[in-house]
mmCIF file of C-alpha atoms in Angstrom:
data_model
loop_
_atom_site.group_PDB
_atom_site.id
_atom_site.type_symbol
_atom_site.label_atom_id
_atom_site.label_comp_id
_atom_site.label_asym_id
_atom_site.label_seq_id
_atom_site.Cartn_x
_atom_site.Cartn_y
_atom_site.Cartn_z
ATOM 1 C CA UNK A 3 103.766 65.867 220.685
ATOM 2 C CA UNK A 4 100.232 66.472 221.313
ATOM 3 C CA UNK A 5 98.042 64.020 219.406
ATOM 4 C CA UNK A 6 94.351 64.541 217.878
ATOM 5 C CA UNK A 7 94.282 61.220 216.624
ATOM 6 C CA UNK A 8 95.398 57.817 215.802
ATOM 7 C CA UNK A 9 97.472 58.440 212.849
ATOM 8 C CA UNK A 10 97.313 62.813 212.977
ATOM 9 C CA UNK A 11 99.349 65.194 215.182
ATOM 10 C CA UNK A 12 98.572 68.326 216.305
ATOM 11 C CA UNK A 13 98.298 70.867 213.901
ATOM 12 C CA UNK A 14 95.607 70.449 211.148
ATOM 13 C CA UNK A 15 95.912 66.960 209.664
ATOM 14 C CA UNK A 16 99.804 66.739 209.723
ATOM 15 C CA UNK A 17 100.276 62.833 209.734
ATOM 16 C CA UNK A 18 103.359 60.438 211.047
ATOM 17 C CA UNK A 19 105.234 58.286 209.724
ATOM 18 C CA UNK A 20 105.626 58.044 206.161
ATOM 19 C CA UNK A 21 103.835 61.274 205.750
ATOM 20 C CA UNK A 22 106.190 62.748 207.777
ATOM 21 C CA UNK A 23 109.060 62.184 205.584
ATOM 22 C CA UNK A 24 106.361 64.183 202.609
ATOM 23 C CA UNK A 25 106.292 67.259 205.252
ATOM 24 C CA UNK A 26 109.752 67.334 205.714
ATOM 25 C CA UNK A 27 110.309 66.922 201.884
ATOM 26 C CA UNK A 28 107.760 70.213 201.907
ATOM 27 C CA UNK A 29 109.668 71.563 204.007
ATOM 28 C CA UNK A 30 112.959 71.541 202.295
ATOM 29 C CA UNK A 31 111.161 73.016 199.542
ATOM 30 C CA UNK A 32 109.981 75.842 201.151
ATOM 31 C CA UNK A 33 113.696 76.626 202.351
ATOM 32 C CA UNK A 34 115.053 76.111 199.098
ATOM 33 C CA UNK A 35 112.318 78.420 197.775
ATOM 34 C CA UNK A 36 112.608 81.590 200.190
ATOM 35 C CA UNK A 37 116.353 81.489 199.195
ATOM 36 C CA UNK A 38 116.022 81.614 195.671
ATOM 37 C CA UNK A 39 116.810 78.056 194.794
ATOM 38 C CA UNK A 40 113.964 76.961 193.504
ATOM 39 C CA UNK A 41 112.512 78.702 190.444
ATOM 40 C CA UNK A 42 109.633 81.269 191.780
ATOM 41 C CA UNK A 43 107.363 79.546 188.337
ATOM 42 C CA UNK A 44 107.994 76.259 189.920
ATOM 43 C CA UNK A 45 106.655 77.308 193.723
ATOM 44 C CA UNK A 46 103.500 79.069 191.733
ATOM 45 C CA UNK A 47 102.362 76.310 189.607
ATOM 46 C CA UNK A 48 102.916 73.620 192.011
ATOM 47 C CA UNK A 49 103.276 74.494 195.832
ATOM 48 C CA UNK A 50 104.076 71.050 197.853
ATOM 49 C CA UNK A 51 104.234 72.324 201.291
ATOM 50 C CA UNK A 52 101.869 71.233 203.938
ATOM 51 C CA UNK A 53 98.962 73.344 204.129
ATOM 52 C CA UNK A 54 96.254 73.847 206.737
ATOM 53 C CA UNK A 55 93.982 75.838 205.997
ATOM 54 C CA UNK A 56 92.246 78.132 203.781
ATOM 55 C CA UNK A 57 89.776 81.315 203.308
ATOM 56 C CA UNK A 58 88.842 83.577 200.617
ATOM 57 C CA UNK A 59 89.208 87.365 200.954
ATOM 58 C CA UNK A 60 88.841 90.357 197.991
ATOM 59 C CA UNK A 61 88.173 87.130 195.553
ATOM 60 C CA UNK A 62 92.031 85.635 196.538
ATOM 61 C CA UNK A 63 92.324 82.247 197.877
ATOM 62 C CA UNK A 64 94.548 82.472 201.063
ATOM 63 C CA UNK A 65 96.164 78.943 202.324
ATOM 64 C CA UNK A 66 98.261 78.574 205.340
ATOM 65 C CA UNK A 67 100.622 75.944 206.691
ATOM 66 C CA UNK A 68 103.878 74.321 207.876
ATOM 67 C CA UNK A 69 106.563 76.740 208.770
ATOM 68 C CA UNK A 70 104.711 80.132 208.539
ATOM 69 C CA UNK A 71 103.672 79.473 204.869
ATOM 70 C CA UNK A 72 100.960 81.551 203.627
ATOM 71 C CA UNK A 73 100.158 81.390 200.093
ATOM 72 C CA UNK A 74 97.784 83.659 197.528
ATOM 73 C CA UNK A 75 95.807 82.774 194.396
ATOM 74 C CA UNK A 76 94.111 85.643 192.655
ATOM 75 C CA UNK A 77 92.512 83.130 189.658
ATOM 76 C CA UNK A 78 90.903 80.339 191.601
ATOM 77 C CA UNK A 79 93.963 78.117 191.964
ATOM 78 C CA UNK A 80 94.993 78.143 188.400
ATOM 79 C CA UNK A 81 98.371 79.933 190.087
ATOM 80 C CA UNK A 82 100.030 80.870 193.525
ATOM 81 C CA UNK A 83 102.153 83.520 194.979
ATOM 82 C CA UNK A 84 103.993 83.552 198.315
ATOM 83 C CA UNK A 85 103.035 86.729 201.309
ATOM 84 C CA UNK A 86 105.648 86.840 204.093
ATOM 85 C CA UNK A 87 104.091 85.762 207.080
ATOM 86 C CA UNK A 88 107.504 86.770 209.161
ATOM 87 C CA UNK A 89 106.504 83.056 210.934
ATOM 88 C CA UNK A 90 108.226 80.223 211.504
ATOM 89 C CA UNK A 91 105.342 78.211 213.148
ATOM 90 C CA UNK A 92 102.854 75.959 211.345
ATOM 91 C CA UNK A 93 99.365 78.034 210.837
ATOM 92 C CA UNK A 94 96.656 75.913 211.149
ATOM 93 C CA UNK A 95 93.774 78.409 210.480
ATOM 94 C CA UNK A 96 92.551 81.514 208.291
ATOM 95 C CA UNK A 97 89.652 82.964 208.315
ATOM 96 C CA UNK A 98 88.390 86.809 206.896
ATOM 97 C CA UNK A 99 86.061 89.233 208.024
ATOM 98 C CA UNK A 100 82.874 88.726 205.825
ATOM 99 C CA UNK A 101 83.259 91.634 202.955
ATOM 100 C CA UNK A 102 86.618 92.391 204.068
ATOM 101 C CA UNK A 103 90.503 92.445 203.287
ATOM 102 C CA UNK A 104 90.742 91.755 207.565
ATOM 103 C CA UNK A 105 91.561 88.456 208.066
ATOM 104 C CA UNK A 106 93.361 86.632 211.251
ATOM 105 C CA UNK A 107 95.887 83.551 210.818
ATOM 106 C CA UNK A 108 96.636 81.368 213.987
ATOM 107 C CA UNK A 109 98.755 78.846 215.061
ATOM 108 C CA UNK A 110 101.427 77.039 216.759
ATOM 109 C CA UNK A 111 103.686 79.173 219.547
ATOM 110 C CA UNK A 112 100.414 80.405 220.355
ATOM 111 C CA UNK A 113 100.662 82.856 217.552
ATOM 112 C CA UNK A 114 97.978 85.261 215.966
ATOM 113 C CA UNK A 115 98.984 87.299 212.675
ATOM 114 C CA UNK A 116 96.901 89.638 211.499
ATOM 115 C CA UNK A 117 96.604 91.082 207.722
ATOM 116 C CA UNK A 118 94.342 94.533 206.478
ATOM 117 C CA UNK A 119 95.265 93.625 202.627
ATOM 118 C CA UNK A 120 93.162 90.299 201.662
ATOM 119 C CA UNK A 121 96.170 88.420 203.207
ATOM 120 C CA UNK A 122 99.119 90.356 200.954
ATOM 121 C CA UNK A 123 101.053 91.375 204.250
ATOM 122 C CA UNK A 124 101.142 89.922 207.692
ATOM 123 C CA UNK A 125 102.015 91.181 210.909
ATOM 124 C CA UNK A 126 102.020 89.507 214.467
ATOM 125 C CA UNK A 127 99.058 90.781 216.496
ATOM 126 C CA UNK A 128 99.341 88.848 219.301
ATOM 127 C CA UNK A 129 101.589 86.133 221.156
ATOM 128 C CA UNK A 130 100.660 83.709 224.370
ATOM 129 C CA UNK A 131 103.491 83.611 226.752
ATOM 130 C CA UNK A 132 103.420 79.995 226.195
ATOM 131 C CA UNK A 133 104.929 79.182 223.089
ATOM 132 C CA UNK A 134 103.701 75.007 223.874
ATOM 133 C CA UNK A 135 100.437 76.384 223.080
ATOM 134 C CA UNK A 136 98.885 75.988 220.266
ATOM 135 C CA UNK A 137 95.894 77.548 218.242
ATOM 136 C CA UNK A 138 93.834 74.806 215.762
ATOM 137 C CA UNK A 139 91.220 77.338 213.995
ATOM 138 C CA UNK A 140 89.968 80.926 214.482
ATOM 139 C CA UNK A 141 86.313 82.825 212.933
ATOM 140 C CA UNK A 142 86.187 86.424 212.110
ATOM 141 C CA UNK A 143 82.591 86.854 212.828
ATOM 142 C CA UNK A 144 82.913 90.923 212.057
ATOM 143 C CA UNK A 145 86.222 93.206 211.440
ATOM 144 C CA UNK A 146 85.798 93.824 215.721
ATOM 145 C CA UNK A 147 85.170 90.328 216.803
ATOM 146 C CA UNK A 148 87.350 87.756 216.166
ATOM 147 C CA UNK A 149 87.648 83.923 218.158
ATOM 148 C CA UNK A 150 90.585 81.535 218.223
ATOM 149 C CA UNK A 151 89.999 78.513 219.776
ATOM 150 C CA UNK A 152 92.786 75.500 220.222
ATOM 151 C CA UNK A 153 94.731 72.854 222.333
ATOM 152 C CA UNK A 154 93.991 72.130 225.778
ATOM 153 C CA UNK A 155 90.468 74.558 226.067
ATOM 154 C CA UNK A 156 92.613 77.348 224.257
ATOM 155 C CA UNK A 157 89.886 80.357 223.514
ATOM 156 C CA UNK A 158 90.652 83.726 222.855
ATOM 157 C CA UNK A 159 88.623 86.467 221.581
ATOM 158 C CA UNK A 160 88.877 90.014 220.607
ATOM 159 C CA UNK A 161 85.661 92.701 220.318
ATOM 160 C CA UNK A 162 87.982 95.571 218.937
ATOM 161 C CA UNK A 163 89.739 93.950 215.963
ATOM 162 C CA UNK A 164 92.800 92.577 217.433
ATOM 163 C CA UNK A 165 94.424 95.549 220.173
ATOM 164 C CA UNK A 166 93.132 93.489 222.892
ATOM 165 C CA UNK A 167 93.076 89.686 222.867
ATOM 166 C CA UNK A 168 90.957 88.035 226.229
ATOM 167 C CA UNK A 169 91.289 84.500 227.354
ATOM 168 C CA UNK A 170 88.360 82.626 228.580
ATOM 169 C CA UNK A 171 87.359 78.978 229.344
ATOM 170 C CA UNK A 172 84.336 77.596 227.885
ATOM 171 C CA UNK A 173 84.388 74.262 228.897
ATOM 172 C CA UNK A 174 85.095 72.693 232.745
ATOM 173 C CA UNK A 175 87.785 70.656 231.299
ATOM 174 C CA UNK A 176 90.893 70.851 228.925
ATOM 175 C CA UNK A 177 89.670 69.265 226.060
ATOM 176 C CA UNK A 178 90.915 70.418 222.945
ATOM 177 C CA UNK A 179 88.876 72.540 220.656
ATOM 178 C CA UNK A 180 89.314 71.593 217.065
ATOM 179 C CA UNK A 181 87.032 73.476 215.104
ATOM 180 C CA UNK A 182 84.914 76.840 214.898
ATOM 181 C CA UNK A 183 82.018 77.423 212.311
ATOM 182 C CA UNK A 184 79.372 79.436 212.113
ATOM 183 C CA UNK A 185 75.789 78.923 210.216
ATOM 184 C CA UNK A 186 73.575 80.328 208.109
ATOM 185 C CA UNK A 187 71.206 82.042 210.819
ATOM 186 C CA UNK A 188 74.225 83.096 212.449
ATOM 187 C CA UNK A 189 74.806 80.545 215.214
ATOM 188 C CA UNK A 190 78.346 79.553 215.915
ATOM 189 C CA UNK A 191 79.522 75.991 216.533
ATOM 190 C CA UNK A 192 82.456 74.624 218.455
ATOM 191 C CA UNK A 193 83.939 70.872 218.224
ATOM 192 C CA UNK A 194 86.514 69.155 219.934
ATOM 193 C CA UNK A 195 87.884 65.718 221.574
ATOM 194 C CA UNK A 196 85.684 63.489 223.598
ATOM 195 C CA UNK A 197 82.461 64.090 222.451
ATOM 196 C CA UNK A 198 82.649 67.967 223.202
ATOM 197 C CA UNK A 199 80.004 69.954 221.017
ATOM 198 C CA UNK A 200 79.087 73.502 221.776
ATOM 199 C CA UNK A 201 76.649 75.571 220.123
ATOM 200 C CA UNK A 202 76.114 79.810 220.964
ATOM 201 C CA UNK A 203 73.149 81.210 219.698
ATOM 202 C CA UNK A 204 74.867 85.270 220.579
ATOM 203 C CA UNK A 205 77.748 85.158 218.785
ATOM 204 C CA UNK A 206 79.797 83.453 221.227
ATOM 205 C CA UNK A 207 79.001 85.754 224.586
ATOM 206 C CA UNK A 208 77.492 82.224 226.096
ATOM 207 C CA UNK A 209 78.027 78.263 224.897
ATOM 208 C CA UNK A 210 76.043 75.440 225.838
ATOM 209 C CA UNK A 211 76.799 72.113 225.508
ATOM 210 C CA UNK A 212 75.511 69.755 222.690
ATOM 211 C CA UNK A 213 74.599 66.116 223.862
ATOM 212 C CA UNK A 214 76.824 64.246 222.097
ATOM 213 C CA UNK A 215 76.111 61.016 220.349
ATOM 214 C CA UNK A 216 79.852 60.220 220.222
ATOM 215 C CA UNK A 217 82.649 60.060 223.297
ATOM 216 C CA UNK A 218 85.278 60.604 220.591
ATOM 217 C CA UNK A 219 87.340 63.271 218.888
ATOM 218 C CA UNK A 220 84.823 65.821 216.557
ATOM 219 C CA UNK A 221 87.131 67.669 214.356
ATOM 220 C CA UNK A 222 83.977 69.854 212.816
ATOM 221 C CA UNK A 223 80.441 70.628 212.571
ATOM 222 C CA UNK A 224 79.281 71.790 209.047
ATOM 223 C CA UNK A 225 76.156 73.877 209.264
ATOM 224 C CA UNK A 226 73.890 72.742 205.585
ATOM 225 C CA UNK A 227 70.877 74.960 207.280
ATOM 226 C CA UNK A 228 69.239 76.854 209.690
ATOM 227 C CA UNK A 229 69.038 73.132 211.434
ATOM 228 C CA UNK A 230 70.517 70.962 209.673
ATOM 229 C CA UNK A 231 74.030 69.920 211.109
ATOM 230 C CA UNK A 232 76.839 67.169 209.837
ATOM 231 C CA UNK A 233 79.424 66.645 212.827
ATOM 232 C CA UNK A 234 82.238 64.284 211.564
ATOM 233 C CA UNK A 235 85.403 63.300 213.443
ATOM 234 C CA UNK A 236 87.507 60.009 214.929
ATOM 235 C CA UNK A 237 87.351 56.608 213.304
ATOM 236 C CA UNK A 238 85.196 58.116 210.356
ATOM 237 C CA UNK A 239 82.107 59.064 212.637
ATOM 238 C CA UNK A 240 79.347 61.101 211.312
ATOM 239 C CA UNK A 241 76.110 62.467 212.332
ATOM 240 C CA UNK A 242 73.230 64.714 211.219
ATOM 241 C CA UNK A 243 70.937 66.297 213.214
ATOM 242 C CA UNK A 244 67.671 68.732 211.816
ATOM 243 C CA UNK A 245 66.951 69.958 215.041
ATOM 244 C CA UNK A 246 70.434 72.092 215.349
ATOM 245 C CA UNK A 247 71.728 69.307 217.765
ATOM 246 C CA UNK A 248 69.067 68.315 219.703
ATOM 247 C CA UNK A 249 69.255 64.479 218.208
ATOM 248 C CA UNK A 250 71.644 63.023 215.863
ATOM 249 C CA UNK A 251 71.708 60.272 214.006
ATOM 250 C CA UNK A 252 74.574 58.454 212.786
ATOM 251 C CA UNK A 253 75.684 57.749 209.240
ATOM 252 C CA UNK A 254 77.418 54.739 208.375
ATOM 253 C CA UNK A 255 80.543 55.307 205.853
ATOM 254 C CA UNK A 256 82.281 52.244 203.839
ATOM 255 C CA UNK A 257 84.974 52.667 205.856
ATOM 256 C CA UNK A 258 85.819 53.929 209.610
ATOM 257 C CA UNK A 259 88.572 56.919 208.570
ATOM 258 C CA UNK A 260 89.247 59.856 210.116
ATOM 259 C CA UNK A 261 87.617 62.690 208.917
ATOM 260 C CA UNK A 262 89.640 66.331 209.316
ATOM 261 C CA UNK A 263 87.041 68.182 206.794
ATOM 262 C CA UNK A 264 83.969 68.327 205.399
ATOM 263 C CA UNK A 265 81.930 70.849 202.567
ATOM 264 C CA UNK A 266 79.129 71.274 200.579
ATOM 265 C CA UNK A 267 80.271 71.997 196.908
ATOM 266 C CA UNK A 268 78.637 74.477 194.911
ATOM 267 C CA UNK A 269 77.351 71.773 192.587
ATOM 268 C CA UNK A 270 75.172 70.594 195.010
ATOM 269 C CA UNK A 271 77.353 67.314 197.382
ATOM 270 C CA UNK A 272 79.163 66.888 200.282
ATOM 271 C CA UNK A 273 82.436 65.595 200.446
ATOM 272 C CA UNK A 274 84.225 64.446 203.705
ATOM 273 C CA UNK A 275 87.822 63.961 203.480
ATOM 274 C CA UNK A 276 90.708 62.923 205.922
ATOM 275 C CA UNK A 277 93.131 60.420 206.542
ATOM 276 C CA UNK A 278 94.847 59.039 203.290
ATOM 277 C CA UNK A 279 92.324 57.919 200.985
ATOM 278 C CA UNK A 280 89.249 58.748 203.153
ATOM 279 C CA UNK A 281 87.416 60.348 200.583
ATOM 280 C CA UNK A 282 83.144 60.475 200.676
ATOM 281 C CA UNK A 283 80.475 61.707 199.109
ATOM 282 C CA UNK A 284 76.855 62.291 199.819
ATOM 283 C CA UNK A 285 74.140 63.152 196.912
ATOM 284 C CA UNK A 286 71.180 63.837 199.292
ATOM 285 C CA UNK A 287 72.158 66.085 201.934
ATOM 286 C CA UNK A 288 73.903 64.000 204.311
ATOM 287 C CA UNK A 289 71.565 61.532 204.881
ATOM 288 C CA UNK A 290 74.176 58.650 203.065
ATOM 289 C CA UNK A 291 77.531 58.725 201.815
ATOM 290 C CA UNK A 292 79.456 56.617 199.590
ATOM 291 C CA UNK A 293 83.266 56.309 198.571
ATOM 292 C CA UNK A 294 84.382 58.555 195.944
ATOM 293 C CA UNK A 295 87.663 57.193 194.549
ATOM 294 C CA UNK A 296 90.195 60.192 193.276
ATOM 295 C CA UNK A 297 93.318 59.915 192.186
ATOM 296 C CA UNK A 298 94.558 61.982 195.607
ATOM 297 C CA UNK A 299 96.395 59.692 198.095
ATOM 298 C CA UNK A 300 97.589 61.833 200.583
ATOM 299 C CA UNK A 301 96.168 63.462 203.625
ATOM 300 C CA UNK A 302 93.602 66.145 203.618
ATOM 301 C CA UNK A 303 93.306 68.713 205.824
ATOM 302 C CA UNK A 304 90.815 70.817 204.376
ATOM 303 C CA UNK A 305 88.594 71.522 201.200
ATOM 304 C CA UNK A 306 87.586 74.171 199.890
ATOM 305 C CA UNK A 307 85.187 75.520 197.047
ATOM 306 C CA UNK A 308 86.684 78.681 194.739
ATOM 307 C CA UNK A 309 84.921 81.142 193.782
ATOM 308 C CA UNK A 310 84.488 79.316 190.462
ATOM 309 C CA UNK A 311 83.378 76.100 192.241
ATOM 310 C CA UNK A 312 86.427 74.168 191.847
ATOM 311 C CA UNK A 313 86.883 72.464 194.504
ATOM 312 C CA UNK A 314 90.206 71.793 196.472
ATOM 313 C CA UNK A 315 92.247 69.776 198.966
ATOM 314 C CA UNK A 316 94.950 71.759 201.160
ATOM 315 C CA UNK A 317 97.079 68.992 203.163
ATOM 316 C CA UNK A 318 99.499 66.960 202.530
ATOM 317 C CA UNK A 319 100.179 67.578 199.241
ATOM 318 C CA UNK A 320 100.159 71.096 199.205
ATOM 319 C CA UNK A 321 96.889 71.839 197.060
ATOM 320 C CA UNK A 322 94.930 69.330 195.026
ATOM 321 C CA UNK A 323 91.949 70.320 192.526
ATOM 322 C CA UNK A 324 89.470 67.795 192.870
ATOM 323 C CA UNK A 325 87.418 66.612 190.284
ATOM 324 C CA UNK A 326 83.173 67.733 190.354
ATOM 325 C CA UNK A 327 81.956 65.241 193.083
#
């Protein structure tokens, strides 16, 4: 199994060991729930499958995860409904066209699904003939142009909404590209496993390469302004840069965690968020972060702010709502 970490597998965030035993737990849930054996109030109220990833489209939260999972709340988490993704491989990304019911899932098998109602149906759009590859995120940057990056230099991209899919290597090497975001001006960022950081100011036609103040896993870069960048990753590193990665500087954390996720909450702070326990919080814009201690134990994948500002954690333990950082 491909690793992106000490203690994470490939796919977002899905840990060993112990936590492996949760997954398959989630697992068995999710079977005992698509055939009817597990009260549908039950899978709403409480989902406790692995999950990914998630994006908002038509006001809906949209998660995905282990075993083709895809999951809708229409009132900010309060409640959650299952779509048939007609998967059986994890999704490890969603994203939606900005203003728009077209969104993209991706994942393992080398699999992109495609959905034109705010995530209520899913169809496959395209397959890679090698099902050991595997996609990690993907950005709908319009309803034409799509990117899905993953495992081993994995990039695809479409310009006409999906009919045609073309591969293309951005990087000399096969390093794995972990994460795709996109910031405020428009400029799209690209992180990834030893040290790689890529920035395109033309909405991906070029990439150039980001020194990198780290020879380590990145698992994201989260844009807080035009120049202002936080890239987080392996062993709990984290830097910010206010020259849109021309320097960085580093940030010390209490502890040296992995860190799958980061966001800035609609309150104001960021919270990074990871490996079990690994949860931070910074009050002045990245420039410091402390612990924050939560009740959640598990492994986070991703968080997320609804469009009521709660704010959530998709991973391990399904879905989480966090308390205001």
């Amino acid at each position: 199994m491909l690793t992106r970490g000490p203690s994470f597998s490939l796919g977002r965030a899905l840990p060993r060991a112990g936590g492996l035993l949760r997954a398959l737990g989630g697992m068995l849930v999710t079977m005992l729930w698509l055939t009817g054996l597990v009260p549908s109030a039950f899978a709403q109220r409480a989902p406790r499958i692995l999950l990914l990833d998630a994006a908002l489209a038509d006001g809906h939260i949209v998660a995905v995860g282990e075993s083709g999972s895809i999951l809708r709340s229409a009132d900010s988490g309060q409640s959650w409904i299952t779509a048939s993704s007609g998967a059986r491989a994890t999704l490890t990304g969603i994203s939606f066209a900005p203003e728009s019911g077209l969104g993209w899932a991706v994942g393992h098998d080398a699999l992109i699904l495609h959905t034109t109602d705010a995530g209520v149906s899913w169809a496959k759009q395209w397959q890679g003939e090698d099902l050991e590859s595997s996609f990690l995120d993907v950005l709908a940057i319009t309803n034409e142009h799509v990117i899905a990056v993953g495992a081993y230099g994995l990039y695809q991209f479409t310009q006409d909404g999906g009919r045609t899919w073309t591969q293309r290597a951005v990087l000399d090497e096969d390093m794995h590209l972990n994460r795709i975001s996109r910031g405020p001006t428009g400029t799209l960022y690209l992180a990834g496993e030893r040290g790689t950081l890529l920035r395109s100011r033309d909405q991906g036609e070029t990439w150039v390469r980001i020194d990198s103040p780290y020879d380590g896993s990145f698992y994201g870069i989260l844009p807080l302004g035009p120049e202002t960048l936080l890239a987080y990753g392996l062993r709990g590193r984290v830097f910010r840069s206010t020259d849109d990665g021309e320097t960085w500087i580093g940030v010390p954390l209490p502890q040296p965690m992995l860190l799958a996720t980061a966001v800035k909450s609609s309150s104001g702070p960021i919270v990074l968020a990871g490996q079990a326990r690994a949860h931070f919080v910074s009050r002045d814009d990245g420039a410091t972060f402390s612990a924050w201690d939560i009740e959640l134990t598990t492994a986070v994948a991703e968080l997320f702010t609804s469009p009521d500002g709660t704010l959530f954690a998709f991973g391990e333990a399904g879905v989480s709502r966090l308390p205001a950082p």
